[in-house]
PDB file of C-alpha atoms in Angstrom:
ATOM      1  CA  MET R  19       0.000   0.000   0.000  1.00 74.00           C
ATOM      2  CA  GLU R  20       1.262   3.427  -0.827  1.00 87.00           C
ATOM      3  CA  THR R  21       2.020   5.860   1.932  1.00 89.00           C
ATOM      4  CA  THR R  22      -0.295   8.548   0.591  1.00 90.00           C
ATOM      5  CA  LYS R  23      -3.264   6.129   0.529  1.00 90.00           C
ATOM      6  CA  PHE R  24      -2.330   4.908   4.027  1.00 91.00           C
ATOM      7  CA  LYS R  25      -2.193   8.496   5.333  1.00 91.00           C
ATOM      8  CA  LYS R  26      -5.572   9.206   3.758  1.00 91.00           C
ATOM      9  CA  LEU R  27      -7.124   6.140   5.440  1.00 92.00           C
ATOM     10  CA  ILE R  28      -5.722   7.146   8.837  1.00 92.00           C
ATOM     11  CA  LYS R  29      -6.975  10.720   8.464  1.00 93.00           C
ATOM     12  CA  GLU R  30     -10.496   9.521   7.606  1.00 93.00           C
ATOM     13  CA  ALA R  31     -10.545   7.062  10.516  1.00 94.00           C
ATOM     14  CA  VAL R  32      -9.406   9.701  12.997  1.00 94.00           C
ATOM     15  CA  LYS R  33     -11.908  12.179  11.601  1.00 94.00           C
ATOM     16  CA  GLU R  34     -14.781   9.668  12.014  1.00 93.00           C
ATOM     17  CA  ALA R  35     -13.715   8.809  15.575  1.00 93.00           C
ATOM     18  CA  ILE R  36     -13.542  12.464  16.581  1.00 92.00           C
ATOM     19  CA  GLN R  37     -16.944  13.203  15.016  1.00 93.00           C
ATOM     20  CA  GLU R  38     -18.558  10.263  16.867  1.00 92.00           C
ATOM     21  CA  GLU R  39     -17.046  11.358  20.178  1.00 92.00           C
ATOM     22  CA  LEU R  40     -18.171  14.933  19.655  1.00 91.00           C
ATOM     23  CA  ARG R  41     -21.679  13.745  18.797  1.00 91.00           C
ATOM     24  CA  GLU R  42     -21.855  11.717  22.026  1.00 90.00           C
ATOM     25  CA  ILE R  43     -20.540  14.605  24.106  1.00 88.00           C
ATOM     26  CA  LEU R  44     -23.064  17.018  22.617  1.00 88.00           C
ATOM     27  CA  LEU R  45     -25.957  14.578  23.178  1.00 87.00           C
ATOM     28  CA  GLU R  46     -24.949  14.116  26.820  1.00 86.00           C
ATOM     29  CA  ALA R  47     -24.781  17.863  27.273  1.00 81.00           C
ATOM     30  CA  VAL R  48     -28.250  18.360  25.801  1.00 81.00           C
ATOM     31  CA  LYS R  49     -29.837  15.493  27.762  1.00 82.00           C
ATOM     32  CA  ALA R  50     -28.264  16.426  31.111  1.00 75.00           C
ATOM     33  CA  PRO R  51     -30.432  18.405  33.555  1.00 74.00           C
ATOM     34  CA  LYS R  52     -29.726  22.073  33.458  1.00 73.00           C
ATOM     35  CA  ALA R  53     -27.977  23.452  36.500  1.00 70.00           C
ATOM     36  CA  THR R  54     -29.270  26.667  37.921  1.00 72.00           C
ATOM     37  CA  VAL R  55     -26.698  29.377  38.259  1.00 71.00           C
ATOM     38  CA  VAL R  56     -26.835  31.267  41.528  1.00 73.00           C
ATOM     39  CA  ASN R  57     -25.124  34.604  41.754  1.00 74.00           C
ATOM     40  CA  GLU R  58     -24.415  35.473  45.361  1.00 75.00           C
ATOM     41  CA  SER R  59     -22.956  38.709  46.478  1.00 76.00           C
ATOM     42  CA  TYR R  60     -21.540  39.374  49.926  1.00 74.00           C
ATOM     43  CA  VAL R  61     -21.592  42.878  51.260  1.00 72.00           C
ATOM     44  CA  PRO R  62     -19.596  43.114  54.487  1.00 70.00           C
ATOM     45  CA  GLN R  63     -21.282  45.056  57.229  1.00 72.00           C
ATOM     46  CA  ASN R  64     -19.231  47.532  59.228  1.00 69.00           C
ATOM     47  CA  THR R  65     -19.494  46.088  62.738  1.00 71.00           C
ATOM     48  CA  TYR R  66     -16.891  48.303  64.357  1.00 74.00           C
ATOM     49  CA  ALA R  67     -18.196  51.117  66.484  1.00 74.00           C
ATOM     50  CA  GLN R  68     -16.676  54.491  65.943  1.00 75.00           C
ATOM     51  CA  PRO R  69     -15.055  55.837  69.111  1.00 76.00           C
ATOM     52  CA  GLN R  70     -16.727  58.798  70.692  1.00 80.00           C
ATOM     53  CA  VAL R  71     -14.105  61.513  71.042  1.00 80.00           C
ATOM     54  CA  SER R  72     -15.093  64.359  73.269  1.00 81.00           C
ATOM     55  CA  GLN R  73     -13.425  67.704  72.965  1.00 82.00           C
ATOM     56  CA  PRO R  74     -11.232  68.629  75.937  1.00 80.00           C
ATOM     57  CA  LYS R  75     -12.468  71.399  78.139  1.00 82.00           C
ATOM     58  CA  GLN R  76     -11.174  74.741  76.929  1.00 86.00           C
ATOM     59  CA  LEU R  77      -9.539  76.597  79.802  1.00 85.00           C
ATOM     60  CA  THR R  78      -9.892  80.292  80.173  1.00 89.00           C
ATOM     61  CA  SER R  79      -6.704  82.314  80.425  1.00 89.00           C
ATOM     62  CA  SER R  80      -7.170  82.810  84.188  1.00 91.00           C
ATOM     63  CA  GLU R  81      -7.686  79.036  84.738  1.00 90.00           C
ATOM     64  CA  ARG R  82      -4.608  78.283  82.658  1.00 89.00           C
ATOM     65  CA  LYS R  83      -2.481  80.791  84.612  1.00 89.00           C
ATOM     66  CA  ALA R  84      -3.687  79.328  87.912  1.00 90.00           C
ATOM     67  CA  MET R  85      -2.893  75.786  86.763  1.00 88.00           C
ATOM     68  CA  PHE R  86       0.636  76.616  85.579  1.00 87.00           C
ATOM     69  CA  GLY R  87       1.219  78.801  88.657  1.00 88.00           C
ATOM     70  CA  GLY R  88       0.371  75.827  90.903  1.00 85.00           C
ATOM     71  CA  ILE R  89       2.758  73.572  88.975  1.00 84.00           C
ATOM     72  CA  LEU R  90       5.576  76.136  89.210  1.00 85.00           C
ATOM     73  CA  GLU R  91       4.977  76.613  92.931  1.00 84.00           C
ATOM     74  CA  GLU R  92       5.187  72.853  93.550  1.00 81.00           C
ATOM     75  CA  MET R  93       8.427  72.688  91.566  1.00 79.00           C
ATOM     76  CA  GLN R  94       9.986  75.553  93.549  1.00 80.00           C
ATOM     77  CA  HIS R  95       9.164  74.085  96.968  1.00 79.00           C
ATOM     78  CA  GLY R  96      10.182  70.521  96.098  1.00 73.00           C
ATOM     79  CA  THR R  97      13.643  69.124  96.817  1.00 65.00           C
ATOM     80  CA  PRO R  98      15.965  68.971  93.836  1.00 64.00           C
ATOM     81  CA  ALA R  99      16.894  65.533  92.574  1.00 62.00           C
ATOM     82  CA  SER R 100      20.547  64.507  92.912  1.00 62.00           C
ATOM     83  CA  THR R 101      22.643  61.369  92.626  1.00 60.00           C
ATOM     84  CA  ASN R 102      24.777  62.093  95.714  1.00 64.00           C
ATOM     85  CA  ASN R 103      24.598  59.559  98.551  1.00 65.00           C
ATOM     86  CA  VAL R 104      21.642  57.640  97.169  1.00 65.00           C
ATOM     87  CA  PRO R 105      22.344  53.960  97.921  1.00 67.00           C
ATOM     88  CA  PHE R 106      21.001  51.236  95.669  1.00 64.00           C
ATOM     89  CA  ARG R 107      19.113  48.629  97.640  1.00 64.00           C
ATOM     90  CA  PRO R 108      17.943  45.641  95.593  1.00 60.00           C
ATOM     91  CA  GLN R 109      14.510  44.354  96.573  1.00 61.00           C
ATOM     92  CA  GLY R 110      13.483  40.724  96.939  1.00 60.00           C
ATOM     93  CA  PRO R 111      15.344  37.418  96.784  1.00 60.00           C
ATOM     94  CA  VAL R 112      16.792  36.846  93.322  1.00 60.00           C
ATOM     95  CA  ASP R 113      19.784  34.576  92.523  1.00 64.00           C
ATOM     96  CA  SER R 114      22.334  35.145  89.747  1.00 58.00           C
ATOM     97  CA  ILE R 115      21.308  32.098  87.711  1.00 69.00           C
ATOM     98  CA  ASN R 116      17.653  32.880  88.074  1.00 63.00           C
ATOM     99  CA  GLY R 117      18.212  36.632  88.410  1.00 62.00           C
ATOM    100  CA  LYS R 118      19.178  37.198  92.117  1.00 59.00           C
ATOM    101  CA  LEU R 119      21.249  40.228  93.031  1.00 59.00           C
ATOM    102  CA  PRO R 120      23.593  40.027  96.015  1.00 58.00           C
ATOM    103  CA  GLU R 121      22.538  41.711  99.243  1.00 63.00           C
ATOM    104  CA  GLY R 122      24.067  45.064 100.079  1.00 66.00           C
ATOM    105  CA  GLU R 123      24.194  48.641  98.969  1.00 70.00           C
ATOM    106  CA  LEU R 124      25.640  50.151  95.865  1.00 68.00           C
ATOM    107  CA  GLY R 125      25.910  53.908  95.539  1.00 71.00           C
ATOM    108  CA  LEU R 126      25.255  55.670  92.282  1.00 73.00           C
ATOM    109  CA  ASP R 127      28.744  57.182  92.510  1.00 75.00           C
ATOM    110  CA  GLN R 128      30.143  53.661  92.288  1.00 73.00           C
ATOM    111  CA  ILE R 129      28.057  52.958  89.190  1.00 73.00           C
ATOM    112  CA  MET R 130      29.176  56.221  87.615  1.00 75.00           C
ATOM    113  CA  GLY R 131      32.791  55.276  88.384  1.00 75.00           C
ATOM    114  CA  LEU R 132      32.355  52.013  86.512  1.00 72.00           C
ATOM    115  CA  MET R 133      30.758  53.708  83.536  1.00 71.00           C
ATOM    116  CA  SER R 134      33.481  56.311  83.137  1.00 63.00           C
ATOM    117  CA  LYS R 135      36.205  53.676  82.758  1.00 55.00           C
TER     118      LYS R 135
END
């Protein structure tokens, strides 16, 4: 048999097979029950409450002066902060492996001496 005739036979056989398969597929598609298409849409609702922000009370100039005057007066009569002769006293039982500091006092001047070196 010649190759051209053989190719022609194969082409016709493949063409027939594909047509039969397509026919069966189309018949199944037509006979099958139709599915209903449901379009759902989700609209998220804002469930977060907006915080209620109240405006701070507006002070009059005399109230503001009195407030700052009281703060300044407290600052003038208070003792000034200093690092002289303030011993460090560790609180509570804590060990070095688990975090305990040794008992005793450590002055801030000693700490400052260590830091300057």
